[in-house]
PDB file of C-alpha atoms in Angstrom:
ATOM      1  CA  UNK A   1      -3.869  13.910  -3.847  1.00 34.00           C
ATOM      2  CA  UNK A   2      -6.782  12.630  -5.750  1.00 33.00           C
ATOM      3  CA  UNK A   3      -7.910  15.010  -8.146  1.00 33.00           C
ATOM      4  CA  UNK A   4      -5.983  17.810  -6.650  1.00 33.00           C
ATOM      5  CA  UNK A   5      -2.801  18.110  -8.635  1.00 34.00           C
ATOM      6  CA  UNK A   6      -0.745  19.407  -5.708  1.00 35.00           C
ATOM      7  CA  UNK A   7       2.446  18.601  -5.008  1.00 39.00           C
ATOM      8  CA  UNK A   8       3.794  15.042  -4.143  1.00 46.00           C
ATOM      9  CA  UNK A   9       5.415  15.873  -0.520  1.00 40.00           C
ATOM     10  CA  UNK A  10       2.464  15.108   1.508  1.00 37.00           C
ATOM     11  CA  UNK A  11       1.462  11.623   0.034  1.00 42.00           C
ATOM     12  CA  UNK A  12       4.935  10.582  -0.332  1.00 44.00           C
ATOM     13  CA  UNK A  13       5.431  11.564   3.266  1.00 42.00           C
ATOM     14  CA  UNK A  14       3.028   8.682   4.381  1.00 37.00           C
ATOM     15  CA  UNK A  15       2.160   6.346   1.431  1.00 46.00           C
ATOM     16  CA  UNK A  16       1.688   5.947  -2.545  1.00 54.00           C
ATOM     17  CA  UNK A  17      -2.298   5.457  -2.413  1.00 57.00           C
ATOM     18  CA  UNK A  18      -3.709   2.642  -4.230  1.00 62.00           C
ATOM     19  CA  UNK A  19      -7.090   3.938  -4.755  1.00 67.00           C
ATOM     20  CA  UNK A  20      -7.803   3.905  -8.639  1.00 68.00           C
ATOM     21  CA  UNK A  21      -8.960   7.614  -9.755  1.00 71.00           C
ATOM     22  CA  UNK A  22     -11.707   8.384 -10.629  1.00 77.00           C
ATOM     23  CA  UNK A  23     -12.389   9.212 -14.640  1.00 84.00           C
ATOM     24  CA  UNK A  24     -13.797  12.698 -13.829  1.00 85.00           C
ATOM     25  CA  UNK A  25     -11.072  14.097 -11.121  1.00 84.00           C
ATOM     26  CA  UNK A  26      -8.409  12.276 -13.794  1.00 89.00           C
ATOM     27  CA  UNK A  27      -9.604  14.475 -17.092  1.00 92.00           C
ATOM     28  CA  UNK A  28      -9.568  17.410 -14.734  1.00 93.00           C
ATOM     29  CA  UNK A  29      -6.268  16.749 -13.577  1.00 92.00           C
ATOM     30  CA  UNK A  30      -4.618  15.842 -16.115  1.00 94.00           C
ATOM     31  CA  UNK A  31      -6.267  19.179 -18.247  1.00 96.00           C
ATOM     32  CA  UNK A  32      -4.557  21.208 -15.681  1.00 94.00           C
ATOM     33  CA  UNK A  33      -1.359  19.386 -15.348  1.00 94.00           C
ATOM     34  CA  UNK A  34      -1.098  20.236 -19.185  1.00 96.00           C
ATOM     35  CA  UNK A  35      -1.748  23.535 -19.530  1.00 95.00           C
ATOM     36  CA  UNK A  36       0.583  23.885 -16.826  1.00 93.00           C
ATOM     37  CA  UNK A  37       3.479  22.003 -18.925  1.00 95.00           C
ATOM     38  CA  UNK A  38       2.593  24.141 -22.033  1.00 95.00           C
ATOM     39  CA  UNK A  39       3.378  27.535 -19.989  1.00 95.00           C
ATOM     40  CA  UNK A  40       6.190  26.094 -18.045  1.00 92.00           C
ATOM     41  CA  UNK A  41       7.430  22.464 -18.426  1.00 93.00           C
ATOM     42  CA  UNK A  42       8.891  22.210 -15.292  1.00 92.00           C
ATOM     43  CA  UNK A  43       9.919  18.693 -13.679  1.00 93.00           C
ATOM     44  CA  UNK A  44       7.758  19.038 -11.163  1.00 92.00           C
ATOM     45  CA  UNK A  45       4.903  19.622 -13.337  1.00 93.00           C
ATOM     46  CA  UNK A  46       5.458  16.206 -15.146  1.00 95.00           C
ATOM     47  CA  UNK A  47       6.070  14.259 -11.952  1.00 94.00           C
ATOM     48  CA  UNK A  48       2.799  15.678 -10.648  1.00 93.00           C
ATOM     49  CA  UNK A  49       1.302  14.249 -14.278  1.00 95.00           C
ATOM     50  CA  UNK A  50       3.418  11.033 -14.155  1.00 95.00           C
ATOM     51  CA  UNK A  51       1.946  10.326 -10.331  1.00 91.00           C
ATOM     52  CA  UNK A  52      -1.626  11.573 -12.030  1.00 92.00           C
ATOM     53  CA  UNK A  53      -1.208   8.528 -14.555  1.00 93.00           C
ATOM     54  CA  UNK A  54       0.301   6.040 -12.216  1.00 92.00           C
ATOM     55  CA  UNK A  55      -2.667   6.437 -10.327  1.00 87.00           C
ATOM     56  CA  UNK A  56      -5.194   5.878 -13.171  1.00 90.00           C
ATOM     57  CA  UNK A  57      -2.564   2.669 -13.793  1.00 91.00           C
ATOM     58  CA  UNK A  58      -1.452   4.199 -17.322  1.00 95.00           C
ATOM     59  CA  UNK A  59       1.812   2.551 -16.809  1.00 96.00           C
ATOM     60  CA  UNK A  60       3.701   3.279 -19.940  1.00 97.00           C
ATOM     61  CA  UNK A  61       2.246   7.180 -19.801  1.00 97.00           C
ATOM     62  CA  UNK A  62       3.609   7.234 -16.338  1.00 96.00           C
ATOM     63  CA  UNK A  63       6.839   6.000 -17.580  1.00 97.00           C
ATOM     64  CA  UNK A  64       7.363   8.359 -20.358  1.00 97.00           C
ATOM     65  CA  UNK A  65       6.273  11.357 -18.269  1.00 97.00           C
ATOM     66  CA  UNK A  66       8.335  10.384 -14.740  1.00 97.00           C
ATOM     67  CA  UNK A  67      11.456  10.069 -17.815  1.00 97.00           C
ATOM     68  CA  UNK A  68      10.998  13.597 -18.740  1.00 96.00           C
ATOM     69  CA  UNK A  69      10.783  14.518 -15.076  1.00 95.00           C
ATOM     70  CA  UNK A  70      13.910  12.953 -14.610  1.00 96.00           C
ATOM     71  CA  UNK A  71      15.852  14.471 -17.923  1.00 95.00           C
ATOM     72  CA  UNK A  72      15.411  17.786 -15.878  1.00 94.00           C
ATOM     73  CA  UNK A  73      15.828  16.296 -12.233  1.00 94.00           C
ATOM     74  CA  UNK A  74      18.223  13.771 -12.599  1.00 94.00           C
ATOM     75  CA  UNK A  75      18.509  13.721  -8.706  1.00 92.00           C
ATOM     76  CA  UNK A  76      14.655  13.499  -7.922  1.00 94.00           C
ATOM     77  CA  UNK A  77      14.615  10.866  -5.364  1.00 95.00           C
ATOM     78  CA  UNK A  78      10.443  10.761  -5.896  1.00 94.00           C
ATOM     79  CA  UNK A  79      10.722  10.794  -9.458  1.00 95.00           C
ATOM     80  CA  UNK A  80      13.537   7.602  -8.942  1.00 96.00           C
ATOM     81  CA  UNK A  81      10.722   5.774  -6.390  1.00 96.00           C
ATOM     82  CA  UNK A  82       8.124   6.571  -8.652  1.00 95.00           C
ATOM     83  CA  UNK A  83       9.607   4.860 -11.976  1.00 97.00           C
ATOM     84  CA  UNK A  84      10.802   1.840  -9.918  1.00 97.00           C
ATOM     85  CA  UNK A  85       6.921   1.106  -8.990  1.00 95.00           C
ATOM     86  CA  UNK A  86       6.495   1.440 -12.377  1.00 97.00           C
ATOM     87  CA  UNK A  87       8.456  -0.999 -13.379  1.00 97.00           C
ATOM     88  CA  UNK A  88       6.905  -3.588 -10.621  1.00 95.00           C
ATOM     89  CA  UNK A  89       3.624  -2.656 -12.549  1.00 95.00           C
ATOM     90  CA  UNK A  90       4.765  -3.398 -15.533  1.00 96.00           C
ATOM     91  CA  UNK A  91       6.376  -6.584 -14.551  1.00 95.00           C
ATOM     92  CA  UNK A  92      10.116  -5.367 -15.170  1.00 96.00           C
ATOM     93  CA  UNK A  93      11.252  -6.644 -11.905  1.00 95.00           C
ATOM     94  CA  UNK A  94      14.706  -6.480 -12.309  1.00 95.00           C
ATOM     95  CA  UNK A  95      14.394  -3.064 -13.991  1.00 97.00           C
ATOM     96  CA  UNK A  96      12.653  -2.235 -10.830  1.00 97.00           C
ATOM     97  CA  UNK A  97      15.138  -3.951  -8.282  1.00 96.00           C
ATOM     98  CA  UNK A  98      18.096  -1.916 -10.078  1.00 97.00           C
ATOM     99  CA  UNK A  99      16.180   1.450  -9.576  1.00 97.00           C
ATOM    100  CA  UNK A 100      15.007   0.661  -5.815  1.00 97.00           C
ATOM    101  CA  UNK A 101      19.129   0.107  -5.174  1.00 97.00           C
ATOM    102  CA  UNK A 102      20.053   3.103  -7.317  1.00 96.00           C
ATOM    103  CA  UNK A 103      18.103   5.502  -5.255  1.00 97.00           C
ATOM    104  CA  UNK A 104      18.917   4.005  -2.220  1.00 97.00           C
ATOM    105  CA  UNK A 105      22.439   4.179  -2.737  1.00 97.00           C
ATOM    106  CA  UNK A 106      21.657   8.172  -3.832  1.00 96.00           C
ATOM    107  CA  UNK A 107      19.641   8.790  -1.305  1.00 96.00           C
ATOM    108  CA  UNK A 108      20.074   7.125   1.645  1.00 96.00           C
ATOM    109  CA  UNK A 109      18.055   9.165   3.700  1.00 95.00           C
ATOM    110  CA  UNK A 110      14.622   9.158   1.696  1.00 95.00           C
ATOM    111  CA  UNK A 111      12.319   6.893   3.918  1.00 93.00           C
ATOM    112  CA  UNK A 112      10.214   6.114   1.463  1.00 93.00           C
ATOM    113  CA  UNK A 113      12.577   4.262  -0.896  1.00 95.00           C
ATOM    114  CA  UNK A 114      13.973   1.674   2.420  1.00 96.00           C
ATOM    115  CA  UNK A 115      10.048   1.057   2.913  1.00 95.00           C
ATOM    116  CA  UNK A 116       8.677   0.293  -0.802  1.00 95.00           C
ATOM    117  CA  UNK A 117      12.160  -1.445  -1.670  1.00 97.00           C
ATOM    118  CA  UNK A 118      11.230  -3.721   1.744  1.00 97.00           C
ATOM    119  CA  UNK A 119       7.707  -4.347   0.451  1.00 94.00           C
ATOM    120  CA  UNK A 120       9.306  -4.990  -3.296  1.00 96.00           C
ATOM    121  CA  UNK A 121      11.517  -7.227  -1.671  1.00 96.00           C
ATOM    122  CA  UNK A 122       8.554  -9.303   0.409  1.00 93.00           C
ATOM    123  CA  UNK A 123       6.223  -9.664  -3.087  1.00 90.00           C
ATOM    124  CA  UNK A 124       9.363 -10.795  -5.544  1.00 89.00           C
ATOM    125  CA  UNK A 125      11.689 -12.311  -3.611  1.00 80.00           C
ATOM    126  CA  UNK A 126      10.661 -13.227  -0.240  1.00 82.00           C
ATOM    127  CA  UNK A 127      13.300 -11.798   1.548  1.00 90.00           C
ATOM    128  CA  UNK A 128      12.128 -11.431   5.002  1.00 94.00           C
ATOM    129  CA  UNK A 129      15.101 -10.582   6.586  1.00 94.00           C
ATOM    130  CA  UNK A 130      16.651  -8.594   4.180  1.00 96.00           C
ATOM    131  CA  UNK A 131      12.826  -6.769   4.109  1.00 96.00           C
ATOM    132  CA  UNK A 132      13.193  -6.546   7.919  1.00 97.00           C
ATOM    133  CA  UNK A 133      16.201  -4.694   7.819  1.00 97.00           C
ATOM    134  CA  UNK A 134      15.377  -1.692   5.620  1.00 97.00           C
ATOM    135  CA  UNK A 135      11.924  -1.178   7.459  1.00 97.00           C
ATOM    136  CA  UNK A 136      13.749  -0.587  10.311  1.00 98.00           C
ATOM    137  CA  UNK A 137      16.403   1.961   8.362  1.00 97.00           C
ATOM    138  CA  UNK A 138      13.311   3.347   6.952  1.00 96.00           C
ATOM    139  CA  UNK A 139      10.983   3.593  10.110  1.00 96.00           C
ATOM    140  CA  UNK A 140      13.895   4.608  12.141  1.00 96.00           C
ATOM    141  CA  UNK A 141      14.318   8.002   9.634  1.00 96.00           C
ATOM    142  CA  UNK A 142      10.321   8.488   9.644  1.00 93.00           C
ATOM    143  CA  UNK A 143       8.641   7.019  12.639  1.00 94.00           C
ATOM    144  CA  UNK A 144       5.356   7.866  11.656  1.00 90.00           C
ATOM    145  CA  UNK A 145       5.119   5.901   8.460  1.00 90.00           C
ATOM    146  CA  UNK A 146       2.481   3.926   9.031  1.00 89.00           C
ATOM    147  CA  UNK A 147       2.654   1.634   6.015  1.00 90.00           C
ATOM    148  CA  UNK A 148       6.042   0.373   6.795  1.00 93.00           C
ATOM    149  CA  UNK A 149       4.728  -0.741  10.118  1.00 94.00           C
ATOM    150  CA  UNK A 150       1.887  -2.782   8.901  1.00 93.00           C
ATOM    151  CA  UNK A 151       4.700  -4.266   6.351  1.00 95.00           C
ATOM    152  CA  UNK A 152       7.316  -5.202   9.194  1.00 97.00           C
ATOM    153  CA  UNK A 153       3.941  -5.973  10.729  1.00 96.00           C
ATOM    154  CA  UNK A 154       3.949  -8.670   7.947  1.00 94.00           C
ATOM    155  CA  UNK A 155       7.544  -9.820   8.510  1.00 96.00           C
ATOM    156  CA  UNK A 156       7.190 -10.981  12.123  1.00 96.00           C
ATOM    157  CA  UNK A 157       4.079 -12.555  11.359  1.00 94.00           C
ATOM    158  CA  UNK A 158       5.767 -14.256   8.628  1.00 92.00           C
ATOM    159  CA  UNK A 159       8.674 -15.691  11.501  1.00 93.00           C
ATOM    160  CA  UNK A 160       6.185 -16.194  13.907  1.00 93.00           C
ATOM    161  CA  UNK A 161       6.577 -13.346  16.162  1.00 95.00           C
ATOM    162  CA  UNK A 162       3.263 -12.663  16.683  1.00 95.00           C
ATOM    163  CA  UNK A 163       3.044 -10.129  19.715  1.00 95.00           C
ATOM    164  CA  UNK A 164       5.514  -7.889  17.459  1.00 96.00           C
ATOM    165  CA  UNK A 165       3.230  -8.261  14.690  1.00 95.00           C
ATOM    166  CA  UNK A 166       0.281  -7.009  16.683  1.00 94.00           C
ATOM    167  CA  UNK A 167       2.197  -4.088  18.108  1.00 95.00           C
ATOM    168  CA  UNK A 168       3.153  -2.258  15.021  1.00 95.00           C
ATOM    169  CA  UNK A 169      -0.517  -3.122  13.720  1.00 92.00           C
ATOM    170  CA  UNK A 170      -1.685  -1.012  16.643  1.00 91.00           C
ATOM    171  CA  UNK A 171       1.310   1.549  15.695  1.00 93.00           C
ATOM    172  CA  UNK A 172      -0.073   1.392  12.245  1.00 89.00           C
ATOM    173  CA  UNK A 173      -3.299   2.343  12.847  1.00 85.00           C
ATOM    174  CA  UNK A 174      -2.292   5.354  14.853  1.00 86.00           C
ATOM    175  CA  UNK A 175      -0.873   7.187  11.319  1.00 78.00           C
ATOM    176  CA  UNK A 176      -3.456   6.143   8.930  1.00 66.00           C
ATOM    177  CA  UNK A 177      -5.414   7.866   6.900  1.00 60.00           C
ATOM    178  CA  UNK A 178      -7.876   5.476   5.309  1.00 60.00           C
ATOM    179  CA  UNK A 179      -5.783   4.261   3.038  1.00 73.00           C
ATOM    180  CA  UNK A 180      -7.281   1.346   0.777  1.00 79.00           C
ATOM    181  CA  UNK A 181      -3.541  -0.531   0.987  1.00 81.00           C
ATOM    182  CA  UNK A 182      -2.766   0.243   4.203  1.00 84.00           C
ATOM    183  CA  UNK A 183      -6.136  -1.369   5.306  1.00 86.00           C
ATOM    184  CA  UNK A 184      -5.272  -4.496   2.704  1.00 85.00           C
ATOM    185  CA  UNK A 185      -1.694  -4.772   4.934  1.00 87.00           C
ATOM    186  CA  UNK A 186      -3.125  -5.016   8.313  1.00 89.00           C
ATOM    187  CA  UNK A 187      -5.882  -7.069   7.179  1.00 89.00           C
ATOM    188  CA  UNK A 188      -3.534  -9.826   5.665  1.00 89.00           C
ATOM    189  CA  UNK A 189      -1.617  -9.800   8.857  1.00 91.00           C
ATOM    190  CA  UNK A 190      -4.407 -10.456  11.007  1.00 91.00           C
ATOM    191  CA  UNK A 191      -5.359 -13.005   8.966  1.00 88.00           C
ATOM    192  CA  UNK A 192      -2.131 -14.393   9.312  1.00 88.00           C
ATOM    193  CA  UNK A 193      -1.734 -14.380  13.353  1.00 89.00           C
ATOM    194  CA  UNK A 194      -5.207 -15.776  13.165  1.00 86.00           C
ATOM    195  CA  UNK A 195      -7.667 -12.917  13.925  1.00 88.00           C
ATOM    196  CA  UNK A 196     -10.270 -12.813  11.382  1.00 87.00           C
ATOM    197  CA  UNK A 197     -12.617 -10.525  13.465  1.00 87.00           C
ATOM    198  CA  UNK A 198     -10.372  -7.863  12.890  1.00 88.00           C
ATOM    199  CA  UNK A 199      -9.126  -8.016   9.409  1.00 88.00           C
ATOM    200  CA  UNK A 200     -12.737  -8.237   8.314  1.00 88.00           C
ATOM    201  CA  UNK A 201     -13.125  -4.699  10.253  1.00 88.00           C
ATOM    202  CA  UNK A 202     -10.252  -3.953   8.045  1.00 88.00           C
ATOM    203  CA  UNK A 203     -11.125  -4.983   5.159  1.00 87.00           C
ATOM    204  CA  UNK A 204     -14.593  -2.856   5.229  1.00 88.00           C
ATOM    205  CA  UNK A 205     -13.018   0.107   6.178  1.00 85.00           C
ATOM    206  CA  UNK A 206     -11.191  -1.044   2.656  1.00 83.00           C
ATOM    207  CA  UNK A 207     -13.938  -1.356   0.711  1.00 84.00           C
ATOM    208  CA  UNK A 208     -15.546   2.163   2.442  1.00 83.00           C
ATOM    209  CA  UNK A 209     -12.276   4.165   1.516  1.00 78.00           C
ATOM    210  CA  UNK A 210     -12.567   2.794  -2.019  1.00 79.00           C
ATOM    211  CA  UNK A 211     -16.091   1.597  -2.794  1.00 80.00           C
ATOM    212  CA  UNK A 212     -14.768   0.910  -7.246  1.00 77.00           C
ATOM    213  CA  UNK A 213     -12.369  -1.867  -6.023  1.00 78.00           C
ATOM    214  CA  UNK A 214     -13.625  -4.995  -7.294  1.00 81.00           C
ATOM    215  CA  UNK A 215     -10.719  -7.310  -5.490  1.00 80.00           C
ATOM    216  CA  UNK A 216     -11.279  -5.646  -2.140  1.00 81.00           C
ATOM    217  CA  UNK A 217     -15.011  -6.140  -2.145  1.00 84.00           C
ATOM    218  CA  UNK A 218     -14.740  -9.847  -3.060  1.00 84.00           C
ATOM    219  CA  UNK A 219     -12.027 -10.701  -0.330  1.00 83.00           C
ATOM    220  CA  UNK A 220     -13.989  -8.593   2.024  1.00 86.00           C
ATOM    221  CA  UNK A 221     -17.315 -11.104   0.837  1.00 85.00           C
ATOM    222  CA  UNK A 222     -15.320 -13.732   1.360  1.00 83.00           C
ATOM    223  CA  UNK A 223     -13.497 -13.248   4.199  1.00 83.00           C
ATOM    224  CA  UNK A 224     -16.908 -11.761   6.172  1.00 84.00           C
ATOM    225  CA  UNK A 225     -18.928 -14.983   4.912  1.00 80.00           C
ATOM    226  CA  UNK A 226     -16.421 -17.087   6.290  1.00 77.00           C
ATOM    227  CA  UNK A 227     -16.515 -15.584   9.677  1.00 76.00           C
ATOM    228  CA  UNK A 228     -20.408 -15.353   9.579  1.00 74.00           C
ATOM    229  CA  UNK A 229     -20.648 -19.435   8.608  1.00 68.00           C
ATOM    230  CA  UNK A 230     -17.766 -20.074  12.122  1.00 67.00           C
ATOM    231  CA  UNK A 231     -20.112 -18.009  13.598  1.00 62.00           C
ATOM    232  CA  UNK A 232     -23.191 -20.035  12.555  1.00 55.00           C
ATOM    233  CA  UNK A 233     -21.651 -23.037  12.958  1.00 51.00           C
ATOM    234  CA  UNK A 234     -20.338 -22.870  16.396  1.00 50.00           C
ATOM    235  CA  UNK A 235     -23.284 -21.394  18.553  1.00 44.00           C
ATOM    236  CA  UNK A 236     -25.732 -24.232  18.047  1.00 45.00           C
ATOM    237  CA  UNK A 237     -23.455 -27.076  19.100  1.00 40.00           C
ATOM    238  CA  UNK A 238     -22.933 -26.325  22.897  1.00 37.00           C
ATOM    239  CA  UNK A 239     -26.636 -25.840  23.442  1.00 40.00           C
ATOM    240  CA  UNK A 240     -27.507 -29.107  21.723  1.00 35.00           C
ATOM    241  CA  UNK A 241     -24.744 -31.283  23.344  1.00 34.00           C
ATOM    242  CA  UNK A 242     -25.823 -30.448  26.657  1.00 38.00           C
ATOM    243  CA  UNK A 243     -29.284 -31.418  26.245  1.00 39.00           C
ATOM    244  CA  UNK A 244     -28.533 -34.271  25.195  1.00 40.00           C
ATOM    245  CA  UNK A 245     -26.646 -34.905  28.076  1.00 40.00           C
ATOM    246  CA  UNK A 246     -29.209 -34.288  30.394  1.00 42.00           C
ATOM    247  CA  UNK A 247     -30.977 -36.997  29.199  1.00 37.00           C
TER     248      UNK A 247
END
């Protein structure tokens, strides 16, 4: 989608990236998208331009723009899961809740809406079951979403059921496509179930997918330092001890 300015179906099909775009592919974008609006103001030209500025986190431009999507498309179920992620970015978390519900009740068979509802559910609320419950609705209308299985992923580490958890990691991993927040996900759950090896394999091919991202590359420092100084730390020891015990 980056830079592109096609149309929404593909992304939305799998996941809303979180890769920040760049300045460059945004100007030409967004020069495009314009001229575009000028000739023909469509809906779908200004939810392709509301998407444009949601990725390049202009919150309130992505607002105003997915509105005037909407004023033509009243029914748009993206242009509905696209203003309720707004509003999580702009902190309007009830705002947000109220759309999530709206679109769900609207369109109940748009997989996208059970799985970022779910994940809106996990960051405000905590809701694990609740969260549990519209992955599955979700995964069960799009198997192949590979971002709701890292999230219910997350919600049977989160009970403890950690063999689960794995699985739809691996499941995961079989529909990416080198996604900066899909790769964030599965690297928190690993961390979670306790295998740092992994999510620091995770976390790199974070930081590869989206080299800008200043928080990725710091947990990925982190996180990779840690394991390095276990690593260190553990080695030496059984060597030592057993000389001493030989004499």
């Amino acid at each position: 989608m980056a830079g592109s300015g096609t149309a929404l179906g593909s992304d939305w099909s799998f996941q809303p990236s979180d890769k920040l775009l760049g300045s460059l592919d945004y100007r030409r974008s967004r020069a495009r998208l314009l001229r575009r609006i000028a000739s023909d103001p469509q809906a779908s030209h200004y939810l392709e331009l509301a998407w444009l500025e949601y990725r390049k986190r202009h919150y309130e431009a992505a607002k105003e723009t997915v509105e005037k999507a909407l004023q033509q498309m009243p029914q748009s179920a993206e242009g509905y899961l696209l203003l309720a992620m707004i509003f999580e970015r702009l902190e309007q978390t009830a705002e947000a809740g109220e759309t999530y519900r709206k679109l769900l009740r609207e369109h109940p068979d748009f997989s996208p809406a059970y799985r970022e509802y779910a994940r809106y559910l996990l960051a405000t609320e905590g809701m694990l079951q609740a969260a549990e419950s519209h992955l599955l609705r979700g995964l069960e209308l799009n198997p192949r979403d590979g971002l709701g299985h890292a999230l219910l992923a997350e919600v049977y580490a989160g009970t403890g059921r950690r063999r689960q958890a794995l699985l739809h990691l691996e499941i995961a991993n079989w529909y990416h496509e080198g996604d900066t927040l899909l790769h964030q996900r599965c690297a928190k759950v690993l961390m979670q179930v306790g295998e740092f090896h992994q999510a620091v394999e995770h976390l790199r091919l974070a930081v590869e997918a989206d080299p800008r991202n200043k928080e990725i590359r710091s947990l990925f420092r982190v996180v990779k330092r840690s394991q390095e100084k276990k690593r260190a730390f553990s080695f030496p020891v059984f060597p030592f001890f057993r000389k001493r015990v030989r004499s």
